[in-house]
Coordinates of C-alpha atoms and ligand atoms in Angstrom, one line a residue:
M1 CA 0.1 0.1 -0.2
K2 CA 1.3 3.6 -0.6
R3 CA 1.8 6.0 2.2
S4 CA 2.7 9.5 2.4
I5 CA 6.0 10.3 4.0
I6 CA 7.1 13.9 4.7
K7 CA 10.6 13.4 3.4
S8 CA 11.9 16.9 4.5
T9 CA 10.9 20.5 5.3
G10 CA 11.9 24.0 4.8
R11 CA 10.9 27.6 5.9
Y12 CA 11.5 31.2 5.1
V13 CA 10.7 34.4 6.6
P14 CA 11.3 37.9 5.1
D15 CA 14.0 39.8 7.2
R16 CA 12.2 42.7 8.6
H17 CA 11.3 41.9 12.2
V18 CA 8.5 43.9 13.7
T19 CA 8.1 43.8 17.4
N20 CA 4.9 44.8 19.1
H21 CA 6.9 48.1 20.3
E22 CA 7.1 49.1 16.9
L23 CA 3.4 48.8 16.2
T24 CA 2.5 50.9 19.3
E25 CA 4.4 53.6 17.5
R26 CA 2.0 53.3 14.8
M27 CA -1.5 52.9 16.2
D28 CA -3.4 52.7 19.6
T29 CA -2.1 49.4 21.1
S30 CA 0.4 48.0 23.8
N31 CA 2.8 45.3 24.2
E32 CA 0.7 44.1 26.8
W33 CA -2.7 43.9 25.1
I34 CA -1.1 41.9 22.3
V35 CA 0.9 39.5 24.4
Q36 CA -2.1 39.1 26.9
R37 CA -4.7 38.6 24.2
T38 CA -2.7 36.6 21.5
G39 CA 0.6 35.6 22.8
I40 CA 2.5 37.4 20.1
E41 CA 5.6 39.2 20.7
A42 CA 6.8 39.9 17.1
R43 CA 6.5 38.6 13.5
Y44 CA 8.3 39.1 10.1
W45 CA 6.8 41.3 7.4
V46 CA 8.1 41.9 4.0
K47 CA 9.7 45.3 3.6
E48 CA 7.6 48.1 2.5
G49 CA 7.8 48.5 -1.3
E50 CA 9.8 45.4 -1.8
D51 CA 8.6 43.7 -5.2
V52 CA 7.8 40.1 -3.9
G53 CA 5.0 38.0 -3.9
A54 CA 3.7 34.9 -1.7
S55 CA 5.5 32.6 -4.5
D56 CA 8.9 34.2 -3.7
L57 CA 8.5 33.5 -0.1
G58 CA 7.5 30.1 -0.9
C59 CA 10.1 29.6 -3.6
E60 CA 13.0 30.3 -0.6
A61 CA 11.1 27.6 1.7
S62 CA 10.8 25.2 -1.3
K63 CA 14.5 25.4 -2.3
I64 CA 15.5 24.3 1.3
A65 CA 12.9 21.6 1.4
L66 CA 14.0 20.2 -2.1
E67 CA 17.6 20.2 -1.2
R68 CA 17.1 18.4 2.0
A69 CA 15.1 15.6 0.0
G70 CA 17.6 15.5 -2.6
W71 CA 15.2 16.3 -5.1
S72 CA 15.4 18.3 -8.4
P73 CA 12.6 20.5 -9.3
D74 CA 12.3 18.3 -12.4
D75 CA 11.4 15.2 -10.1
L76 CA 8.3 16.5 -8.9
D77 CA 4.7 15.3 -10.2
L78 CA 2.8 17.8 -8.4
I79 CA 3.0 21.2 -6.7
V80 CA 0.4 22.3 -4.1
F81 CA 0.5 25.9 -3.1
A82 CA -1.7 26.9 -0.2
T83 CA -2.3 30.6 0.3
M84 CA -4.9 33.2 0.8
T85 CA -2.7 36.1 -0.4
P86 CA -1.8 35.0 -3.9
D87 CA 0.7 37.1 -5.8
V88 CA -2.1 38.2 -8.2
N89 CA -5.7 36.9 -8.5
V90 CA -4.9 35.1 -11.7
P91 CA -3.0 33.0 -12.2
G92 CA -2.5 31.2 -9.1
S93 CA 0.9 31.5 -7.1
G94 CA 1.8 27.7 -7.9
A95 CA 2.3 28.5 -11.4
F96 CA 4.8 31.4 -10.6
L97 CA 6.4 29.2 -8.1
Q98 CA 6.9 26.4 -10.7
D99 CA 8.7 28.9 -13.2
K100 CA 10.9 30.4 -10.4
L101 CA 12.0 26.8 -9.5
G102 CA 12.3 25.9 -13.0
A103 CA 10.0 22.7 -12.6
K104 CA 9.2 22.5 -16.2
G105 CA 5.7 21.0 -17.1
V106 CA 5.1 19.9 -13.5
P107 CA 1.4 20.5 -12.9
A108 CA 0.8 23.4 -10.2
L109 CA -2.4 23.4 -8.0
D110 CA -3.3 26.7 -5.7
I111 CA -5.8 26.0 -2.9
R112 CA -7.4 28.8 -1.0
Q113 CA -8.3 27.0 2.4
Q114 CA -7.0 30.0 4.5
C115 CA -5.8 28.9 7.8
T116 CA -6.4 25.1 6.9
G117 CA -4.7 25.3 3.8
F118 CA -1.6 23.2 4.8
L119 CA -3.8 20.5 6.3
H120 CA -5.9 20.4 3.0
G121 CA -2.9 20.3 1.1
L122 CA -1.7 17.2 3.2
E123 CA -5.0 15.5 2.6
I124 CA -4.7 16.4 -1.2
C125 CA -1.1 14.9 -1.3
D126 CA -2.1 11.7 0.6
A127 CA -5.2 11.2 -2.2
Y128 CA -2.8 11.6 -5.2
I129 CA -0.2 9.4 -3.5
R130 CA -2.6 6.6 -2.5
S131 CA -4.1 6.7 -5.9
E132 CA -1.0 6.3 -7.4
K133 CA -1.1 9.6 -9.2
A134 CA 2.0 11.2 -7.8
E135 CA 5.1 9.8 -6.0
K136 CA 6.7 13.0 -5.4
I137 CA 5.0 16.3 -4.2
L138 CA 6.2 19.7 -3.2
L139 CA 3.4 21.3 -0.5
V140 CA 3.7 24.8 0.2
G141 CA 2.1 27.1 2.5
A142 CA 2.9 30.7 1.9
E143 CA 1.6 34.3 3.0
F144 CA 2.4 37.7 2.0
Q145 CA -0.2 39.3 4.3
S146 CA 1.2 42.6 5.6
R147 CA 0.2 44.3 2.3
Y148 CA -3.4 43.6 2.9
L149 CA -3.0 45.0 6.4
E150 CA -4.0 48.5 7.6
V151 CA -1.7 49.3 10.2
T152 CA -4.0 51.9 12.0
T153 CA -6.1 51.9 15.2
A154 CA -9.3 51.2 13.0
N155 CA -7.9 47.9 12.0
R156 CA -5.7 47.1 14.8
D157 CA -7.4 43.7 15.7
T158 CA -5.9 42.1 12.4
A159 CA -3.0 44.3 11.9
V160 CA -1.3 42.7 15.2
I161 CA -1.9 39.4 14.4
F162 CA -1.2 38.6 10.8
A163 CA 2.1 38.2 9.5
D164 CA 4.4 36.8 6.6
G165 CA 6.4 33.5 5.8
A166 CA 6.3 30.5 4.1
G167 CA 6.9 26.7 4.8
A168 CA 7.3 23.8 2.4
A169 CA 7.2 19.9 2.7
C170 CA 8.5 17.4 0.2
I171 CA 6.0 14.7 0.2
E172 CA 6.9 11.1 -1.1
A173 CA 5.2 8.0 -1.7
K174 CA 6.2 5.0 0.0
E175 CA 5.2 1.1 -0.5
T176 CA 4.8 -0.5 2.9
D177 CA 2.3 -2.6 4.8
S178 CA 3.4 -0.5 8.2
N179 CA 0.7 2.1 9.5
I180 CA 3.2 5.2 8.9
G181 CA 3.0 8.6 7.3
I182 CA -0.2 10.2 7.0
I183 CA -2.5 7.9 8.9
A184 CA -5.7 9.8 9.3
S185 CA -7.2 13.1 8.1
I186 CA -10.7 15.0 8.7
L187 CA -11.5 18.3 7.0
H188 CA -14.8 20.2 7.5
A189 CA -16.3 23.7 6.3
D190 CA -19.3 25.5 7.5
G191 CA -20.0 28.5 5.3
K192 CA -22.5 29.8 7.5
H193 CA -19.7 31.6 9.3
S194 CA -18.1 32.9 5.9
Q195 CA -18.5 36.5 7.2
A196 CA -16.7 36.1 10.6
L197 CA -13.4 36.4 8.7
R198 CA -13.2 37.7 5.3
V199 CA -11.7 40.3 2.7
G200 CA -14.5 41.8 0.4
L201 CA -12.5 41.7 -2.7
P202 CA -13.8 41.4 -5.7
A203 CA -16.9 43.1 -4.4
R204 CA -19.8 40.8 -4.4
K205 CA -22.6 43.4 -5.8
S206 CA -22.7 43.9 -9.4
G207 CA -20.5 46.9 -11.0
H208 CA -16.8 47.2 -10.9
P209 CA -15.1 44.8 -8.6
I210 CA -12.8 47.6 -7.2
S211 CA -15.2 50.4 -6.7
Q212 CA -15.0 53.6 -4.5
T213 CA -17.4 52.1 -2.4
V214 CA -15.5 49.3 -1.9
I215 CA -12.2 51.3 -0.8
D216 CA -14.4 53.8 1.2
N217 CA -15.8 50.7 3.1
Q218 CA -12.5 49.5 3.6
E219 CA -13.6 46.1 2.1
H220 CA -10.1 45.5 0.7
F221 CA -8.6 45.0 4.2
P222 CA -9.5 41.9 6.2
F223 CA -12.5 42.0 8.5
M224 CA -12.7 39.6 11.6
D225 CA -15.3 39.2 14.0
G226 CA -12.3 37.9 16.4
K227 CA -14.8 36.7 19.2
T228 CA -16.8 34.6 16.9
V229 CA -14.0 32.8 15.4
F230 CA -12.5 32.4 19.0
K231 CA -15.7 30.7 20.3
L232 CA -15.8 28.5 17.3
A233 CA -12.1 27.3 17.7
V234 CA -12.3 26.4 21.1
T235 CA -15.5 24.1 20.7
R236 CA -14.6 22.6 17.3
L237 CA -10.9 21.7 17.7
P238 CA -11.8 19.7 20.7
K239 CA -14.5 17.9 18.6
V240 CA -12.3 17.1 15.4
T241 CA -9.5 15.8 17.7
E242 CA -12.0 13.0 19.1
E243 CA -13.3 12.4 15.3
L244 CA -9.6 12.0 14.1
L245 CA -8.5 10.0 17.3
N246 CA -11.7 7.7 16.5
K247 CA -10.7 7.4 12.7
A248 CA -7.4 6.2 13.4
G249 CA -8.4 3.9 16.3
M250 CA -5.9 5.9 18.7
Q251 CA -6.2 7.2 22.1
L252 CA -5.1 10.9 22.9
E253 CA -2.1 9.6 25.1
E254 CA -0.9 7.9 21.9
I255 CA -0.1 11.3 20.4
D256 CA 3.3 12.4 21.0
M257 CA 3.1 16.0 19.8
F258 CA 0.3 18.2 19.0
L259 CA 1.0 21.1 16.4
P260 CA -1.9 23.4 16.2
H261 CA -2.4 26.3 13.7
Q262 CA -1.0 29.4 15.3
A263 CA -3.6 31.8 15.3
N264 CA -3.7 32.7 19.1
L265 CA -1.8 31.3 21.9
R266 CA -5.0 31.8 24.2
I267 CA -6.9 29.6 21.5
N268 CA -4.3 26.8 22.0
E269 CA -4.0 26.9 25.6
A270 CA -7.8 26.7 25.9
F271 CA -7.7 23.6 23.5
R272 CA -4.9 22.2 25.5
D273 CA -6.6 22.5 28.8
R274 CA -10.0 21.0 27.5
M275 CA -8.4 18.0 26.2
Q276 CA -5.9 17.9 29.2
I277 CA -2.8 17.8 26.9
P278 CA 0.6 18.1 28.9
Q279 CA 2.3 21.4 28.2
E280 CA 5.2 19.8 26.8
K281 CA 3.1 17.7 24.2
M282 CA 2.2 21.2 22.5
Y283 CA 4.5 23.2 20.3
N284 CA 3.6 26.9 19.7
N285 CA 5.8 29.5 18.1
I286 CA 3.1 32.4 17.4
Q287 CA 5.0 34.5 19.9
R288 CA 7.9 34.8 17.3
Y289 CA 5.8 34.6 14.1
G290 CA 2.6 35.9 14.7
N291 CA -0.1 34.3 12.5
T292 CA 1.2 33.3 9.1
T293 CA -2.3 31.5 8.2
A294 CA -1.3 28.6 5.5
A295 CA 2.4 28.9 6.7
T296 CA 2.0 28.3 10.6
I297 CA 1.9 24.5 10.4
P298 CA 5.0 24.0 7.9
I299 CA 7.0 26.8 9.7
A300 CA 6.5 25.1 13.1
F301 CA 7.0 21.6 11.7
D302 CA 10.3 22.5 10.3
E303 CA 11.5 24.3 13.8
M304 CA 10.3 20.7 15.6
I305 CA 12.4 18.6 13.4
E306 CA 15.4 21.1 13.9
Q307 CA 15.1 21.1 17.4
N308 CA 14.7 17.4 17.7
L309 CA 11.5 17.7 19.4
V310 CA 9.9 14.8 17.2
K311 CA 11.7 11.7 16.2
S312 CA 11.2 8.3 14.1
G313 CA 8.2 6.5 15.3
D314 CA 6.5 9.6 16.9
T315 CA 2.9 10.4 16.2
I316 CA 1.8 14.1 15.6
M317 CA -1.5 15.5 15.5
F318 CA -1.8 18.5 13.0
I319 CA -4.9 20.6 13.9
G320 CA -6.5 24.1 12.8
L321 CA -9.6 26.2 12.2
G322 CA -9.9 29.3 10.3
A323 CA -11.7 31.4 7.7
G324 CA -14.6 29.7 5.9
L325 CA -15.1 28.5 8.5
T326 CA -12.8 25.6 7.6
W327 CA -11.1 23.4 10.2
G328 CA -9.7 19.6 10.5
G329 CA -6.6 17.8 11.4
V330 CA -4.2 15.3 10.2
I331 CA -2.5 12.3 12.1
Y332 CA 1.1 11.9 11.1
K333 CA 3.5 8.9 12.0
M334 CA 7.1 9.9 11.5
V335 CA 9.1 7.4 9.7
Ligands
UT7_1 O1 -6.2 32.4 12.0 C1 -7.5 33.0 11.6 C2 -8.4 32.7 12.7 N1 -8.6 33.9 13.5 C3 -8.7 33.7 14.9 O2 -8.7 32.5 15.3 C4 -8.8 34.8 15.8 C5 -9.5 34.6 16.7 N2 -9.9 35.6 17.6 C6 -8.9 36.3 18.4 O3 -7.8 35.8 18.3 C7 -9.5 37.3 19.3 O4 -10.7 37.7 19.2 C8 -8.7 38.8 19.2 C9 -7.2 38.6 19.5 C10 -8.7 39.0 17.5 C11 -9.2 39.7 20.0 O5 -9.2 39.6 21.4 P1 -10.4 39.7 22.1 O6 -10.1 39.3 23.5 O7 -11.7 38.8 21.6 O8 -10.6 41.4 22.2 P2 -12.1 42.0 21.6 O9 -12.2 41.9 20.2 O10 -13.3 41.7 22.3 O11 -11.5 43.3 22.0 C12 -11.5 44.0 23.2 C13 -10.9 45.4 23.3 C14 -12.0 46.3 22.4 O12 -12.0 47.7 23.1 P3 -13.3 48.0 23.8 O13 -14.5 47.9 23.0 O14 -13.4 46.8 25.1 O15 -13.2 49.3 24.3 C15 -11.0 46.4 21.0 O16 -11.1 47.7 20.4 O17 -9.8 45.3 22.9 C16 -9.6 46.5 21.7 N3 -8.6 46.1 20.6 C17 -7.4 46.4 20.9 N4 -6.9 47.2 21.9 C18 -5.4 47.4 21.6 C19 -8.7 45.4 19.5 N5 -7.5 45.0 19.2 C20 -6.8 45.8 19.9 C21 -5.3 46.1 19.8 N6 -4.7 46.7 20.8 N7 -4.5 45.6 18.8

């Protein structure tokens, strides 16, 4: 049976390091508020005016992952690119990345699943591998969100949270009878909550997609009903954990490490508390990176590998929730 193995990972963040203190000079906020409500101490943003897109950030992370896997871009059967901040609306960032890597002729699929982009990507890669449509896949989560943020008091709730960065993983097919690699995945969506976190461009109503009204109403900046998203996260993450464990036929204690999406440290702490997960079994890095949406999980996983926090034989649960509403998780056993 074919199983999906994460052969290597890579991460990249732009070099502009933005502390909470810097933000306090640009809007009415405080380091205490940001740390207390979100856990974030600093994040990375692309330098203002720099001519890059999500594909450039994704390209840097991909080059590292490809080198570690010992793969050349020509070896790839597929590129899956998860982002909610594509370089442009059309074409997808996967096509830009394919060209920048020189992966001639390799199909490139963009997915727009926001905070669960990487989780959706893992399930897609697994489906391609199990159905023997692909053997070597590059999965990327990359965001250039700072250019969509308005760094003013009016939009301070989103401005302090979202950040730029990229993570990549080389996913390989392995023929084995062992229960390794991607063991189980579950994904959900509930469009009833689509308005809780959104960017209103292109405009829904008839007329030009970028009208003066859209700009006046600030529809081009992200809108977030933070309280609603928060409440949905702390109820749905525990539920999907149970679903995942049932699907995999496992007990919570058998999970060696939990890697949740990095949206808010308080959400992850509430989830950990509710599930009674020991502190040392959960990895968070939102303190240093902010919320990089589709990139949080691959960036954090790359760090966990680097710090030897996971080893061969360990079982990890990746889990997350975000705009859509979408949520889900993946159980992965290290080779
Ligand atoms: O990954 C995408 C998914 N997104 C999420 O998971 C986000 C989930 N939600 C959250 O993380 C939290 O709701 C936030 C961090 C966004 C907000 O925290 P909160 O505890 O829900 O605060 P709040 O929205 O209820 O706002 C409380 C107060 C308000 O002032 P008043 O009305 O009480 O006077 C806000 O205007 O805090 C104010 N506020 C701020 N103050 C200082 C909002 N943002 C800021 C800020 N600095 N950056």
